[in-house]
């Protein structure tokens, strides 16, 4: 009996360690170099009007379309974003809120480390929020995705001191699934960081213009 009891305890302890290891592995933050490697191959900007896109997301999410093809076949609202370098971040939020869970702060910190890497300093970045298809309305999910993108921007700015001029948050809700074949997959709740555009270069200082040479008045004839 004693041997059996020890064996049971050993098995239980081993299972506990395995569960802890699995949980820790699932929450392992990416390295700075992982993120830099995804974002540092920017080639050219895409023509995306972010304020207009925000409006389009909300209008489409609110629309009651009789012939809506459903989440699997719904067209992407901003397909050109797929041309930008992107890093998909698994950031955990409290349910139905933009509150970042403590275990995800390390991931946000690694993103901040990447954004101040020398190869990424010349660029601005989109923070793109998504939400998987669920029991909420598309409008509610569009609003939530924007609030989550805003929340990550705020942490990067206020905690990690990234310039707000370099960060543009945009929530796409259910309007641009990361895995269109599986709309309810947790993958569709990931947040994306995208290299969006080059920062405008400061205009070179121009020397003060020299005054035009004085014109000589013609001599008066007597």
JSON list of C-alpha atoms in Angstrom, two decimals:
[
{"chain": "A", "resi": 1, "resn": "UNK", "atom": "CA", "xyz": [0.00, 0.00, 0.00]},
{"chain": "A", "resi": 2, "resn": "UNK", "atom": "CA", "xyz": [2.80, 2.37, 0.91]},
{"chain": "A", "resi": 3, "resn": "UNK", "atom": "CA", "xyz": [4.56, 1.74, -2.42]},
{"chain": "A", "resi": 4, "resn": "UNK", "atom": "CA", "xyz": [1.31, 2.29, -4.29]},
{"chain": "A", "resi": 5, "resn": "UNK", "atom": "CA", "xyz": [0.75, 5.56, -2.44]},
{"chain": "A", "resi": 6, "resn": "UNK", "atom": "CA", "xyz": [4.26, 6.80, -3.28]},
{"chain": "A", "resi": 7, "resn": "UNK", "atom": "CA", "xyz": [3.74, 5.84, -6.93]},
{"chain": "A", "resi": 8, "resn": "UNK", "atom": "CA", "xyz": [0.44, 7.76, -7.04]},
{"chain": "A", "resi": 9, "resn": "UNK", "atom": "CA", "xyz": [2.06, 10.83, -5.52]},
{"chain": "A", "resi": 10, "resn": "UNK", "atom": "CA", "xyz": [4.95, 10.62, -8.00]},
{"chain": "A", "resi": 11, "resn": "UNK", "atom": "CA", "xyz": [2.57, 10.38, -10.95]},
{"chain": "A", "resi": 12, "resn": "UNK", "atom": "CA", "xyz": [0.52, 13.31, -9.65]},
{"chain": "A", "resi": 13, "resn": "UNK", "atom": "CA", "xyz": [3.66, 15.41, -9.15]},
{"chain": "A", "resi": 14, "resn": "UNK", "atom": "CA", "xyz": [4.89, 14.58, -12.66]},
{"chain": "A", "resi": 15, "resn": "UNK", "atom": "CA", "xyz": [1.53, 15.51, -14.16]},
{"chain": "A", "resi": 16, "resn": "UNK", "atom": "CA", "xyz": [1.57, 18.79, -12.25]},
{"chain": "A", "resi": 17, "resn": "UNK", "atom": "CA", "xyz": [5.03, 19.65, -13.57]},
{"chain": "A", "resi": 18, "resn": "UNK", "atom": "CA", "xyz": [3.96, 18.75, -17.09]},
{"chain": "A", "resi": 19, "resn": "UNK", "atom": "CA", "xyz": [0.93, 21.03, -16.84]},
{"chain": "A", "resi": 20, "resn": "UNK", "atom": "CA", "xyz": [3.05, 23.88, -15.48]},
{"chain": "A", "resi": 21, "resn": "UNK", "atom": "CA", "xyz": [5.64, 23.38, -18.21]},
{"chain": "A", "resi": 22, "resn": "UNK", "atom": "CA", "xyz": [2.94, 23.41, -20.86]},
{"chain": "A", "resi": 23, "resn": "UNK", "atom": "CA", "xyz": [1.44, 26.57, -19.44]},
{"chain": "A", "resi": 24, "resn": "UNK", "atom": "CA", "xyz": [4.82, 28.28, -19.24]},
{"chain": "A", "resi": 25, "resn": "UNK", "atom": "CA", "xyz": [5.62, 27.23, -22.80]},
{"chain": "A", "resi": 26, "resn": "UNK", "atom": "CA", "xyz": [2.33, 28.66, -24.04]},
{"chain": "A", "resi": 27, "resn": "UNK", "atom": "CA", "xyz": [3.16, 32.02, -22.47]},
{"chain": "A", "resi": 28, "resn": "UNK", "atom": "CA", "xyz": [6.77, 32.24, -23.60]},
{"chain": "A", "resi": 29, "resn": "UNK", "atom": "CA", "xyz": [7.35, 35.74, -24.93]},
{"chain": "A", "resi": 30, "resn": "UNK", "atom": "CA", "xyz": [9.00, 36.18, -28.34]},
{"chain": "A", "resi": 31, "resn": "UNK", "atom": "CA", "xyz": [12.53, 37.53, -28.40]},
{"chain": "A", "resi": 32, "resn": "UNK", "atom": "CA", "xyz": [13.36, 41.02, -29.61]},
{"chain": "A", "resi": 33, "resn": "UNK", "atom": "CA", "xyz": [15.23, 39.50, -32.57]},
{"chain": "A", "resi": 34, "resn": "UNK", "atom": "CA", "xyz": [12.18, 37.43, -33.52]},
{"chain": "A", "resi": 35, "resn": "UNK", "atom": "CA", "xyz": [10.13, 40.61, -33.80]},
{"chain": "A", "resi": 36, "resn": "UNK", "atom": "CA", "xyz": [12.82, 42.65, -35.56]},
{"chain": "A", "resi": 37, "resn": "UNK", "atom": "CA", "xyz": [13.25, 39.84, -38.07]},
{"chain": "A", "resi": 38, "resn": "UNK", "atom": "CA", "xyz": [9.55, 40.02, -38.97]},
{"chain": "A", "resi": 39, "resn": "UNK", "atom": "CA", "xyz": [9.39, 43.82, -39.25]},
{"chain": "A", "resi": 40, "resn": "UNK", "atom": "CA", "xyz": [12.67, 44.99, -40.77]},
{"chain": "A", "resi": 41, "resn": "UNK", "atom": "CA", "xyz": [12.07, 44.13, -44.43]},
{"chain": "A", "resi": 42, "resn": "UNK", "atom": "CA", "xyz": [9.90, 47.11, -45.35]},
{"chain": "A", "resi": 43, "resn": "UNK", "atom": "CA", "xyz": [9.91, 47.82, -49.09]},
{"chain": "A", "resi": 44, "resn": "UNK", "atom": "CA", "xyz": [7.20, 50.32, -49.87]},
{"chain": "A", "resi": 45, "resn": "UNK", "atom": "CA", "xyz": [4.21, 51.94, -48.19]},
{"chain": "A", "resi": 46, "resn": "UNK", "atom": "CA", "xyz": [0.66, 50.94, -49.08]},
{"chain": "A", "resi": 47, "resn": "UNK", "atom": "CA", "xyz": [-2.09, 53.43, -49.83]},
{"chain": "A", "resi": 48, "resn": "UNK", "atom": "CA", "xyz": [-4.30, 53.06, -46.76]},
{"chain": "A", "resi": 49, "resn": "UNK", "atom": "CA", "xyz": [-6.22, 55.98, -45.30]},
{"chain": "A", "resi": 50, "resn": "UNK", "atom": "CA", "xyz": [-6.43, 54.97, -41.63]},
{"chain": "A", "resi": 51, "resn": "UNK", "atom": "CA", "xyz": [-9.20, 57.40, -40.53]},
{"chain": "A", "resi": 52, "resn": "UNK", "atom": "CA", "xyz": [-11.30, 56.32, -43.53]},
{"chain": "A", "resi": 53, "resn": "UNK", "atom": "CA", "xyz": [-10.58, 52.66, -42.79]},
{"chain": "A", "resi": 54, "resn": "UNK", "atom": "CA", "xyz": [-11.78, 53.07, -39.19]},
{"chain": "A", "resi": 55, "resn": "UNK", "atom": "CA", "xyz": [-15.03, 54.51, -40.49]},
{"chain": "A", "resi": 56, "resn": "UNK", "atom": "CA", "xyz": [-15.43, 51.70, -43.04]},
{"chain": "A", "resi": 57, "resn": "UNK", "atom": "CA", "xyz": [-14.91, 49.05, -40.37]},
{"chain": "A", "resi": 58, "resn": "UNK", "atom": "CA", "xyz": [-17.68, 50.50, -38.20]},
{"chain": "A", "resi": 59, "resn": "UNK", "atom": "CA", "xyz": [-20.05, 51.02, -41.13]},
{"chain": "A", "resi": 60, "resn": "UNK", "atom": "CA", "xyz": [-19.60, 47.47, -42.39]},
{"chain": "A", "resi": 61, "resn": "UNK", "atom": "CA", "xyz": [-19.84, 45.99, -38.88]},
{"chain": "A", "resi": 62, "resn": "UNK", "atom": "CA", "xyz": [-23.14, 47.83, -38.29]},
{"chain": "A", "resi": 63, "resn": "UNK", "atom": "CA", "xyz": [-24.63, 47.00, -41.67]},
{"chain": "A", "resi": 64, "resn": "UNK", "atom": "CA", "xyz": [-27.48, 44.51, -41.89]},
{"chain": "A", "resi": 65, "resn": "UNK", "atom": "CA", "xyz": [-26.64, 42.89, -45.20]},
{"chain": "A", "resi": 66, "resn": "UNK", "atom": "CA", "xyz": [-29.17, 40.35, -46.44]},
{"chain": "A", "resi": 67, "resn": "UNK", "atom": "CA", "xyz": [-26.64, 38.63, -48.65]},
{"chain": "A", "resi": 68, "resn": "UNK", "atom": "CA", "xyz": [-23.73, 38.66, -46.19]},
{"chain": "A", "resi": 69, "resn": "UNK", "atom": "CA", "xyz": [-21.54, 35.72, -47.32]},
{"chain": "A", "resi": 70, "resn": "UNK", "atom": "CA", "xyz": [-20.75, 34.86, -43.69]},
{"chain": "A", "resi": 71, "resn": "UNK", "atom": "CA", "xyz": [-17.45, 35.02, -41.83]},
{"chain": "A", "resi": 72, "resn": "UNK", "atom": "CA", "xyz": [-15.72, 32.38, -43.96]},
{"chain": "A", "resi": 73, "resn": "UNK", "atom": "CA", "xyz": [-16.34, 34.14, -47.27]},
{"chain": "A", "resi": 74, "resn": "UNK", "atom": "CA", "xyz": [-16.52, 37.75, -46.09]},
{"chain": "A", "resi": 75, "resn": "UNK", "atom": "CA", "xyz": [-14.06, 39.83, -48.17]},
{"chain": "A", "resi": 76, "resn": "UNK", "atom": "CA", "xyz": [-11.11, 41.41, -46.38]},
{"chain": "A", "resi": 77, "resn": "UNK", "atom": "CA", "xyz": [-11.73, 45.07, -45.65]},
{"chain": "A", "resi": 78, "resn": "UNK", "atom": "CA", "xyz": [-8.09, 46.12, -46.19]},
{"chain": "A", "resi": 79, "resn": "UNK", "atom": "CA", "xyz": [-6.33, 43.44, -48.26]},
{"chain": "A", "resi": 80, "resn": "UNK", "atom": "CA", "xyz": [-3.34, 45.71, -48.99]},
{"chain": "A", "resi": 81, "resn": "UNK", "atom": "CA", "xyz": [-2.25, 45.43, -45.36]},
{"chain": "A", "resi": 82, "resn": "UNK", "atom": "CA", "xyz": [-1.08, 41.89, -46.18]},
{"chain": "A", "resi": 83, "resn": "UNK", "atom": "CA", "xyz": [1.76, 43.47, -48.19]},
{"chain": "A", "resi": 84, "resn": "UNK", "atom": "CA", "xyz": [3.31, 45.00, -45.06]},
{"chain": "A", "resi": 85, "resn": "UNK", "atom": "CA", "xyz": [5.84, 43.24, -42.81]},
{"chain": "A", "resi": 86, "resn": "UNK", "atom": "CA", "xyz": [3.90, 41.95, -39.80]},
{"chain": "A", "resi": 87, "resn": "UNK", "atom": "CA", "xyz": [4.47, 40.35, -36.43]},
{"chain": "A", "resi": 88, "resn": "UNK", "atom": "CA", "xyz": [1.49, 38.49, -34.92]},
{"chain": "A", "resi": 89, "resn": "UNK", "atom": "CA", "xyz": [1.47, 38.83, -31.13]},
{"chain": "A", "resi": 90, "resn": "UNK", "atom": "CA", "xyz": [-0.43, 36.56, -28.76]},
{"chain": "A", "resi": 91, "resn": "UNK", "atom": "CA", "xyz": [-1.49, 39.13, -26.17]},
{"chain": "A", "resi": 92, "resn": "UNK", "atom": "CA", "xyz": [-4.01, 38.03, -23.58]},
{"chain": "A", "resi": 93, "resn": "UNK", "atom": "CA", "xyz": [-6.80, 40.39, -22.50]},
{"chain": "A", "resi": 94, "resn": "UNK", "atom": "CA", "xyz": [-9.44, 40.03, -19.82]},
{"chain": "A", "resi": 95, "resn": "UNK", "atom": "CA", "xyz": [-12.63, 38.70, -21.39]},
{"chain": "A", "resi": 96, "resn": "UNK", "atom": "CA", "xyz": [-14.53, 41.32, -23.40]},
{"chain": "A", "resi": 97, "resn": "UNK", "atom": "CA", "xyz": [-12.24, 44.12, -22.20]},
{"chain": "A", "resi": 98, "resn": "UNK", "atom": "CA", "xyz": [-9.10, 45.96, -23.39]},
{"chain": "A", "resi": 99, "resn": "UNK", "atom": "CA", "xyz": [-7.32, 45.13, -20.10]},
{"chain": "A", "resi": 100, "resn": "UNK", "atom": "CA", "xyz": [-4.00, 43.40, -20.83]},
{"chain": "A", "resi": 101, "resn": "UNK", "atom": "CA", "xyz": [-3.33, 40.43, -18.58]},
{"chain": "A", "resi": 102, "resn": "UNK", "atom": "CA", "xyz": [-0.09, 40.63, -16.55]},
{"chain": "A", "resi": 103, "resn": "UNK", "atom": "CA", "xyz": [1.52, 37.63, -18.24]},
{"chain": "A", "resi": 104, "resn": "UNK", "atom": "CA", "xyz": [1.40, 39.47, -21.59]},
{"chain": "A", "resi": 105, "resn": "UNK", "atom": "CA", "xyz": [3.33, 42.53, -20.44]},
{"chain": "A", "resi": 106, "resn": "UNK", "atom": "CA", "xyz": [6.58, 40.75, -21.24]},
{"chain": "A", "resi": 107, "resn": "UNK", "atom": "CA", "xyz": [5.47, 40.36, -24.85]},
{"chain": "A", "resi": 108, "resn": "UNK", "atom": "CA", "xyz": [4.56, 44.05, -25.04]},
{"chain": "A", "resi": 109, "resn": "UNK", "atom": "CA", "xyz": [7.96, 44.88, -23.56]},
{"chain": "A", "resi": 110, "resn": "UNK", "atom": "CA", "xyz": [9.71, 42.79, -26.21]},
{"chain": "A", "resi": 111, "resn": "UNK", "atom": "CA", "xyz": [7.76, 44.65, -28.90]},
{"chain": "A", "resi": 112, "resn": "UNK", "atom": "CA", "xyz": [8.98, 47.92, -27.39]},
{"chain": "A", "resi": 113, "resn": "UNK", "atom": "CA", "xyz": [12.57, 46.64, -27.42]},
{"chain": "A", "resi": 114, "resn": "UNK", "atom": "CA", "xyz": [12.19, 45.77, -31.10]},
{"chain": "A", "resi": 115, "resn": "UNK", "atom": "CA", "xyz": [10.74, 49.16, -32.06]},
{"chain": "A", "resi": 116, "resn": "UNK", "atom": "CA", "xyz": [13.82, 50.98, -30.73]},
{"chain": "A", "resi": 117, "resn": "UNK", "atom": "CA", "xyz": [16.22, 48.68, -32.58]},
{"chain": "A", "resi": 118, "resn": "UNK", "atom": "CA", "xyz": [18.40, 50.68, -34.96]},
{"chain": "A", "resi": 119, "resn": "UNK", "atom": "CA", "xyz": [16.94, 49.01, -38.05]},
{"chain": "A", "resi": 120, "resn": "UNK", "atom": "CA", "xyz": [13.35, 49.95, -37.09]},
{"chain": "A", "resi": 121, "resn": "UNK", "atom": "CA", "xyz": [13.83, 53.49, -35.77]},
{"chain": "A", "resi": 122, "resn": "UNK", "atom": "CA", "xyz": [13.09, 55.13, -39.17]},
{"chain": "A", "resi": 123, "resn": "UNK", "atom": "CA", "xyz": [9.56, 53.67, -39.35]},
{"chain": "A", "resi": 124, "resn": "UNK", "atom": "CA", "xyz": [6.00, 54.10, -38.11]},
{"chain": "A", "resi": 125, "resn": "UNK", "atom": "CA", "xyz": [3.91, 51.07, -37.16]},
{"chain": "A", "resi": 126, "resn": "UNK", "atom": "CA", "xyz": [0.30, 49.97, -37.20]},
{"chain": "A", "resi": 127, "resn": "UNK", "atom": "CA", "xyz": [-1.09, 48.23, -34.13]},
{"chain": "A", "resi": 128, "resn": "UNK", "atom": "CA", "xyz": [-3.89, 46.13, -35.62]},
{"chain": "A", "resi": 129, "resn": "UNK", "atom": "CA", "xyz": [-6.57, 44.63, -33.37]},
{"chain": "A", "resi": 130, "resn": "UNK", "atom": "CA", "xyz": [-8.65, 41.61, -34.40]},
{"chain": "A", "resi": 131, "resn": "UNK", "atom": "CA", "xyz": [-11.39, 39.57, -32.72]},
{"chain": "A", "resi": 132, "resn": "UNK", "atom": "CA", "xyz": [-12.48, 36.01, -33.50]},
{"chain": "A", "resi": 133, "resn": "UNK", "atom": "CA", "xyz": [-16.10, 35.38, -34.48]},
{"chain": "A", "resi": 134, "resn": "UNK", "atom": "CA", "xyz": [-18.18, 34.79, -31.33]},
{"chain": "A", "resi": 135, "resn": "UNK", "atom": "CA", "xyz": [-21.59, 35.43, -29.80]},
{"chain": "A", "resi": 136, "resn": "UNK", "atom": "CA", "xyz": [-21.03, 39.21, -29.77]},
{"chain": "A", "resi": 137, "resn": "UNK", "atom": "CA", "xyz": [-22.21, 41.44, -32.59]},
{"chain": "A", "resi": 138, "resn": "UNK", "atom": "CA", "xyz": [-19.74, 42.46, -35.28]},
{"chain": "A", "resi": 139, "resn": "UNK", "atom": "CA", "xyz": [-20.14, 46.07, -34.15]},
{"chain": "A", "resi": 140, "resn": "UNK", "atom": "CA", "xyz": [-19.23, 45.18, -30.54]},
{"chain": "A", "resi": 141, "resn": "UNK", "atom": "CA", "xyz": [-16.19, 43.24, -31.74]},
{"chain": "A", "resi": 142, "resn": "UNK", "atom": "CA", "xyz": [-15.07, 46.12, -33.97]},
{"chain": "A", "resi": 143, "resn": "UNK", "atom": "CA", "xyz": [-15.22, 48.49, -31.00]},
{"chain": "A", "resi": 144, "resn": "UNK", "atom": "CA", "xyz": [-13.40, 46.00, -28.75]},
{"chain": "A", "resi": 145, "resn": "UNK", "atom": "CA", "xyz": [-10.62, 45.44, -31.29]},
{"chain": "A", "resi": 146, "resn": "UNK", "atom": "CA", "xyz": [-10.03, 49.20, -31.53]},
{"chain": "A", "resi": 147, "resn": "UNK", "atom": "CA", "xyz": [-9.96, 49.57, -27.73]},
{"chain": "A", "resi": 148, "resn": "UNK", "atom": "CA", "xyz": [-7.43, 46.72, -27.47]},
{"chain": "A", "resi": 149, "resn": "UNK", "atom": "CA", "xyz": [-5.19, 48.26, -30.13]},
{"chain": "A", "resi": 150, "resn": "UNK", "atom": "CA", "xyz": [-5.45, 51.59, -28.27]},
{"chain": "A", "resi": 151, "resn": "UNK", "atom": "CA", "xyz": [-4.55, 49.85, -24.99]},
{"chain": "A", "resi": 152, "resn": "UNK", "atom": "CA", "xyz": [-1.38, 48.32, -26.43]},
{"chain": "A", "resi": 153, "resn": "UNK", "atom": "CA", "xyz": [-0.43, 51.69, -27.94]},
{"chain": "A", "resi": 154, "resn": "UNK", "atom": "CA", "xyz": [-0.93, 53.35, -24.55]},
{"chain": "A", "resi": 155, "resn": "UNK", "atom": "CA", "xyz": [1.32, 50.85, -22.77]},
{"chain": "A", "resi": 156, "resn": "UNK", "atom": "CA", "xyz": [4.04, 51.23, -25.41]},
{"chain": "A", "resi": 157, "resn": "UNK", "atom": "CA", "xyz": [3.88, 55.02, -25.06]},
{"chain": "A", "resi": 158, "resn": "UNK", "atom": "CA", "xyz": [3.35, 55.47, -21.32]},
{"chain": "A", "resi": 159, "resn": "UNK", "atom": "CA", "xyz": [5.32, 52.53, -19.91]},
{"chain": "A", "resi": 160, "resn": "UNK", "atom": "CA", "xyz": [8.00, 51.93, -22.54]},
{"chain": "A", "resi": 161, "resn": "UNK", "atom": "CA", "xyz": [8.32, 55.52, -23.84]},
{"chain": "A", "resi": 162, "resn": "UNK", "atom": "CA", "xyz": [7.83, 54.78, -27.54]},
{"chain": "A", "resi": 163, "resn": "UNK", "atom": "CA", "xyz": [7.00, 57.97, -29.44]},
{"chain": "A", "resi": 164, "resn": "UNK", "atom": "CA", "xyz": [3.28, 58.21, -30.08]},
{"chain": "A", "resi": 165, "resn": "UNK", "atom": "CA", "xyz": [4.11, 59.60, -33.54]},
{"chain": "A", "resi": 166, "resn": "UNK", "atom": "CA", "xyz": [5.39, 56.15, -34.52]},
{"chain": "A", "resi": 167, "resn": "UNK", "atom": "CA", "xyz": [2.28, 54.19, -33.50]},
{"chain": "A", "resi": 168, "resn": "UNK", "atom": "CA", "xyz": [-1.10, 54.07, -35.26]},
{"chain": "A", "resi": 169, "resn": "UNK", "atom": "CA", "xyz": [-3.76, 51.83, -33.65]},
{"chain": "A", "resi": 170, "resn": "UNK", "atom": "CA", "xyz": [-6.55, 50.41, -35.79]},
{"chain": "A", "resi": 171, "resn": "UNK", "atom": "CA", "xyz": [-9.19, 47.80, -34.87]},
{"chain": "A", "resi": 172, "resn": "UNK", "atom": "CA", "xyz": [-10.51, 45.56, -37.65]},
{"chain": "A", "resi": 173, "resn": "UNK", "atom": "CA", "xyz": [-12.82, 43.41, -35.54]},
{"chain": "A", "resi": 174, "resn": "UNK", "atom": "CA", "xyz": [-14.18, 40.51, -37.58]},
{"chain": "A", "resi": 175, "resn": "UNK", "atom": "CA", "xyz": [-13.65, 42.32, -40.88]},
{"chain": "A", "resi": 176, "resn": "UNK", "atom": "CA", "xyz": [-10.20, 40.87, -41.61]},
{"chain": "A", "resi": 177, "resn": "UNK", "atom": "CA", "xyz": [-9.72, 37.41, -40.12]},
{"chain": "A", "resi": 178, "resn": "UNK", "atom": "CA", "xyz": [-6.19, 36.07, -39.84]},
{"chain": "A", "resi": 179, "resn": "UNK", "atom": "CA", "xyz": [-7.55, 32.56, -40.50]},
{"chain": "A", "resi": 180, "resn": "UNK", "atom": "CA", "xyz": [-10.63, 32.96, -42.68]},
{"chain": "A", "resi": 181, "resn": "UNK", "atom": "CA", "xyz": [-11.18, 29.19, -42.83]},
{"chain": "A", "resi": 182, "resn": "UNK", "atom": "CA", "xyz": [-11.67, 29.08, -39.04]},
{"chain": "A", "resi": 183, "resn": "UNK", "atom": "CA", "xyz": [-13.41, 32.30, -37.95]},
{"chain": "A", "resi": 184, "resn": "UNK", "atom": "CA", "xyz": [-13.86, 31.14, -34.35]},
{"chain": "A", "resi": 185, "resn": "UNK", "atom": "CA", "xyz": [-10.19, 30.16, -33.93]},
{"chain": "A", "resi": 186, "resn": "UNK", "atom": "CA", "xyz": [-8.23, 31.96, -31.19]},
{"chain": "A", "resi": 187, "resn": "UNK", "atom": "CA", "xyz": [-5.66, 32.81, -33.89]},
{"chain": "A", "resi": 188, "resn": "UNK", "atom": "CA", "xyz": [-8.10, 35.46, -35.08]},
{"chain": "A", "resi": 189, "resn": "UNK", "atom": "CA", "xyz": [-7.77, 37.24, -31.74]},
{"chain": "A", "resi": 190, "resn": "UNK", "atom": "CA", "xyz": [-4.07, 37.93, -32.23]},
{"chain": "A", "resi": 191, "resn": "UNK", "atom": "CA", "xyz": [-2.83, 41.48, -32.45]},
{"chain": "A", "resi": 192, "resn": "UNK", "atom": "CA", "xyz": [-0.53, 42.51, -35.29]},
{"chain": "A", "resi": 193, "resn": "UNK", "atom": "CA", "xyz": [2.34, 44.98, -35.42]},
{"chain": "A", "resi": 194, "resn": "UNK", "atom": "CA", "xyz": [2.96, 46.14, -39.01]},
{"chain": "A", "resi": 195, "resn": "UNK", "atom": "CA", "xyz": [5.74, 48.29, -40.44]},
{"chain": "A", "resi": 196, "resn": "UNK", "atom": "CA", "xyz": [3.62, 50.99, -42.04]},
{"chain": "A", "resi": 197, "resn": "UNK", "atom": "CA", "xyz": [5.73, 53.83, -43.43]},
{"chain": "A", "resi": 198, "resn": "UNK", "atom": "CA", "xyz": [8.98, 55.73, -43.13]},
{"chain": "A", "resi": 199, "resn": "UNK", "atom": "CA", "xyz": [9.07, 58.67, -40.78]},
{"chain": "A", "resi": 200, "resn": "UNK", "atom": "CA", "xyz": [9.30, 61.96, -42.66]},
{"chain": "A", "resi": 201, "resn": "UNK", "atom": "CA", "xyz": [12.84, 63.22, -42.73]},
{"chain": "A", "resi": 202, "resn": "UNK", "atom": "CA", "xyz": [13.53, 66.59, -41.16]},
{"chain": "A", "resi": 203, "resn": "UNK", "atom": "CA", "xyz": [13.89, 69.30, -43.77]},
{"chain": "A", "resi": 204, "resn": "UNK", "atom": "CA", "xyz": [17.54, 70.30, -44.05]},
{"chain": "A", "resi": 205, "resn": "UNK", "atom": "CA", "xyz": [18.38, 73.66, -42.60]},
{"chain": "A", "resi": 206, "resn": "UNK", "atom": "CA", "xyz": [18.69, 76.21, -45.34]},
{"chain": "A", "resi": 207, "resn": "UNK", "atom": "CA", "xyz": [21.19, 79.06, -45.13]},
{"chain": "A", "resi": 208, "resn": "UNK", "atom": "CA", "xyz": [19.65, 82.48, -44.91]},
{"chain": "A", "resi": 209, "resn": "UNK", "atom": "CA", "xyz": [19.10, 83.91, -48.33]},
{"chain": "A", "resi": 210, "resn": "UNK", "atom": "CA", "xyz": [21.64, 86.55, -49.29]},
{"chain": "A", "resi": 211, "resn": "UNK", "atom": "CA", "xyz": [20.13, 89.94, -49.98]},
{"chain": "A", "resi": 212, "resn": "UNK", "atom": "CA", "xyz": [20.10, 90.80, -53.68]},
{"chain": "A", "resi": 213, "resn": "UNK", "atom": "CA", "xyz": [22.96, 93.04, -54.74]},
{"chain": "A", "resi": 214, "resn": "UNK", "atom": "CA", "xyz": [22.07, 96.70, -54.63]},
{"chain": "A", "resi": 215, "resn": "UNK", "atom": "CA", "xyz": [21.44, 98.11, -58.06]},
{"chain": "A", "resi": 216, "resn": "UNK", "atom": "CA", "xyz": [23.40, 101.23, -58.89]},
{"chain": "A", "resi": 217, "resn": "UNK", "atom": "CA", "xyz": [21.34, 104.19, -59.80]},
{"chain": "A", "resi": 218, "resn": "UNK", "atom": "CA", "xyz": [22.37, 105.75, -63.11]},
{"chain": "A", "resi": 219, "resn": "UNK", "atom": "CA", "xyz": [24.39, 108.91, -62.72]},
{"chain": "A", "resi": 220, "resn": "UNK", "atom": "CA", "xyz": [22.45, 112.10, -63.31]},
{"chain": "A", "resi": 221, "resn": "UNK", "atom": "CA", "xyz": [23.36, 114.01, -66.40]},
{"chain": "A", "resi": 222, "resn": "UNK", "atom": "CA", "xyz": [23.99, 117.69, -66.00]}
]
